[in-house]
XYZ file of C-alpha atoms in Angstrom:
220
model
C -11.774 -25.881 20.194
C -10.196 -26.920 16.906
C -7.567 -24.576 15.427
C -9.176 -22.078 13.095
C -6.939 -22.956 10.149
C -8.535 -26.394 9.976
C -11.968 -24.975 9.267
C -11.233 -23.320 5.962
C -12.096 -25.382 2.921
C -10.577 -24.967 -0.511
C -12.939 -23.161 -2.845
C -14.466 -24.573 -6.003
C -12.189 -24.662 -9.070
C -11.774 -21.296 -10.758
C -13.275 -20.521 -14.117
C -11.036 -19.974 -17.102
C -8.297 -17.466 -16.327
C -8.842 -13.860 -17.369
C -6.267 -11.291 -18.355
C -4.488 -9.897 -15.309
C -4.654 -6.337 -16.584
C -8.428 -6.549 -16.238
C -8.411 -8.293 -12.871
C -9.381 -5.209 -10.917
C -12.712 -5.291 -12.768
C -13.609 -8.657 -11.206
C -16.078 -8.829 -8.341
C -14.124 -8.200 -5.164
C -14.739 -9.466 -1.680
C -13.488 -6.096 -0.513
C -16.006 -3.796 -2.223
C -15.361 -0.554 -0.362
C -18.797 0.862 -1.235
C -20.177 -1.194 1.673
C -18.105 0.124 4.576
C -17.496 -2.374 7.362
C -15.358 -2.190 10.480
C -11.962 -3.911 10.469
C -12.224 -7.674 10.709
C -11.477 -9.173 14.109
C -9.670 -12.486 14.512
C -12.885 -14.366 15.237
C -14.553 -12.794 12.228
C -11.739 -14.034 9.993
C -12.064 -17.520 11.472
C -15.830 -17.451 10.917
C -15.342 -16.407 7.313
C -12.806 -19.188 6.768
C -15.302 -21.747 8.067
C -18.115 -20.701 5.701
C -17.015 -18.310 2.984
C -20.135 -18.665 0.896
C -22.537 -18.180 3.779
C -20.616 -15.237 5.218
C -20.261 -13.529 1.829
C -23.949 -13.994 1.010
C -24.801 -12.481 4.398
C -22.686 -9.412 3.620
C -19.947 -10.333 6.072
C -16.254 -10.817 5.522
C -13.080 -8.746 5.311
C -12.930 -5.615 3.207
C -10.361 -3.240 1.774
C -10.811 0.457 2.573
C -11.051 2.914 -0.306
C -7.432 4.055 0.005
C -6.248 0.471 -0.402
C -8.409 0.089 -3.510
C -6.609 3.145 -4.901
C -3.278 1.479 -4.154
C -4.479 -1.593 -6.051
C -5.222 0.530 -9.120
C -1.839 2.229 -8.767
C -0.138 -1.157 -8.613
C -1.750 -2.323 -11.863
C -0.810 0.957 -13.583
C 2.748 0.554 -12.306
C 2.950 -3.030 -13.576
C 1.523 -2.063 -16.958
C 4.028 0.771 -17.229
C 6.859 -1.700 -16.666
C 5.517 -4.020 -19.337
C 4.396 -6.917 -17.169
C 1.250 -8.198 -15.509
C 0.535 -8.628 -11.832
C 0.852 -12.385 -12.184
C 4.225 -12.081 -13.920
C 5.471 -9.799 -11.152
C 4.595 -12.386 -8.505
C 6.188 -15.253 -10.409
C 9.398 -13.351 -11.138
C 9.953 -11.705 -7.745
C 8.552 -14.228 -5.255
C 10.907 -15.983 -2.841
C 10.105 -19.538 -3.901
C 10.682 -22.555 -1.673
C 9.453 -26.142 -1.713
C 9.341 -29.415 0.139
C 11.196 -32.275 -1.603
C 9.232 -33.006 -4.788
C 6.531 -30.573 -3.653
C 5.069 -27.438 -5.252
C 6.957 -24.168 -5.263
C 5.428 -21.703 -2.827
C 6.161 -18.109 -1.839
C 4.954 -16.267 1.263
C 4.624 -12.570 0.457
C 2.923 -9.615 2.171
C -0.427 -8.754 0.655
C 0.289 -5.324 -0.833
C -3.418 -4.421 -0.722
C -4.459 -5.993 2.589
C -7.945 -6.336 3.949
C -8.839 -4.110 6.881
C -8.138 -6.095 10.044
C -7.686 -5.384 13.732
C -4.271 -4.220 14.998
C -1.844 -7.071 15.543
C -3.077 -9.071 12.538
C -1.069 -9.215 9.304
C -2.415 -10.192 5.874
C -0.065 -12.232 3.674
C -0.457 -14.473 0.635
C 0.914 -17.958 0.102
C 1.441 -18.151 -3.662
C 1.785 -21.373 -5.656
C 4.076 -21.192 -8.686
C 2.093 -21.869 -11.896
C 4.934 -24.071 -13.102
C 4.044 -26.609 -10.409
C 0.438 -25.706 -9.535
C -2.139 -24.574 -12.131
C -3.945 -21.382 -11.193
C -7.303 -23.147 -10.993
C -6.072 -25.705 -8.449
C -8.292 -26.423 -5.472
C -5.689 -25.855 -2.744
C -5.445 -28.014 0.357
C -5.387 -26.232 3.703
C -3.506 -28.962 5.558
C -0.775 -28.793 2.933
C -0.800 -24.990 3.031
C 0.070 -25.000 6.722
C 3.068 -27.229 5.990
C 4.083 -24.896 3.185
C 3.699 -21.881 5.472
C 6.175 -23.501 7.847
C 8.809 -23.515 5.123
C 8.976 -19.790 5.904
C 7.807 -19.696 9.527
C 8.851 -22.973 11.182
C 7.707 -21.795 14.602
C 4.193 -20.641 13.705
C 1.483 -22.326 15.764
C -1.976 -23.266 14.544
C -3.709 -20.708 16.748
C -1.648 -17.914 15.158
C -3.024 -18.562 11.655
C -6.239 -18.265 9.662
C -5.987 -19.497 6.054
C -8.381 -19.692 3.150
C -8.476 -19.761 -0.633
C -10.893 -17.188 -1.983
C -14.054 -18.229 -3.752
C -13.516 -18.188 -7.540
C -15.377 -14.918 -8.131
C -13.170 -13.120 -5.591
C -9.809 -14.183 -7.052
C -8.209 -11.041 -8.438
C -5.148 -12.905 -9.828
C -6.550 -16.295 -10.854
C -3.484 -17.190 -12.930
C -1.493 -17.831 -9.744
C -3.197 -20.035 -7.168
C -2.888 -18.632 -3.664
C -4.098 -18.744 -0.110
C -4.895 -15.708 2.010
C -2.914 -16.043 5.228
C -3.736 -14.017 8.336
C -1.093 -14.093 11.032
C -1.296 -13.031 14.654
C 1.956 -14.141 16.289
C 2.374 -13.713 20.001
C 4.335 -10.684 21.173
C 8.012 -11.541 21.473
C 7.458 -15.029 20.069
C 9.798 -16.809 17.710
C 7.117 -16.710 15.027
C 6.897 -12.915 15.414
C 10.646 -12.711 14.832
C 10.385 -14.946 11.766
C 7.630 -12.759 10.363
C 9.670 -9.602 10.914
C 12.623 -11.141 9.077
C 10.392 -12.069 6.144
C 8.937 -8.565 6.046
C 12.371 -6.932 6.050
C 13.661 -9.251 3.327
C 10.641 -8.410 1.172
C 11.161 -4.662 1.601
C 14.757 -4.991 0.415
C 14.060 -7.118 -2.679
C 10.647 -5.892 -3.857
C 10.713 -3.417 -6.770
C 7.156 -2.402 -5.857
C 8.179 -1.580 -2.287
C 11.093 0.473 -3.597
C 8.846 2.296 -6.076
C 6.451 3.184 -3.273
C 9.325 4.376 -1.078
C 10.730 6.570 -3.849
C 7.218 7.870 -4.523
C 6.968 9.169 -0.952
C 4.755 6.322 0.243
C 7.339 4.296 2.116
C 5.136 4.068 5.194
C 2.613 2.092 3.141
C 5.138 -0.683 2.589
C 6.737 -0.662 6.017
C 9.630 1.790 5.622
């Protein structure tokens, strides 16, 4: 069986970018009005193989209502600080690159889809200074870029896709959705834990949530 990350195809180019402050009004893959169970690993792989078909059939990952509320809180927080969601990502991401390659940052998804225990939802962001937001991202390249942060990750520990254009809540910054299921006690699990801890210590959003009494929502 071919590794699931190979199945996902880059989506069609995005339409003209909209203002980030209004992004939460876009159509979302995760519409919580249609409650679904958490996505299993195979379900994520199936969605990666055929996003359009799965979405049209009413399948695919979803955010629960409480995560949607966190999303709204995040945009209010960003607006209160005088920046957009896209600007926050660009200014706080831990950017790395291959020689002469695009800048990429692997960050936890702060409003993750509902998935089975043991699966983590991250984003692989592409800096707009090297990759326009409407870029049709390449999955083979994305796996290489993922390994800039997790050198030990194996293909069967990853499902990757770029959302269809109508589901991209921050279209100004091109990104892949990365689902990780490292083996217990594996080197990749250790690498992921180190990345998570580093993010908690440097993220102003994580600190704001901790000070607001919601530290458990960001891993504290």
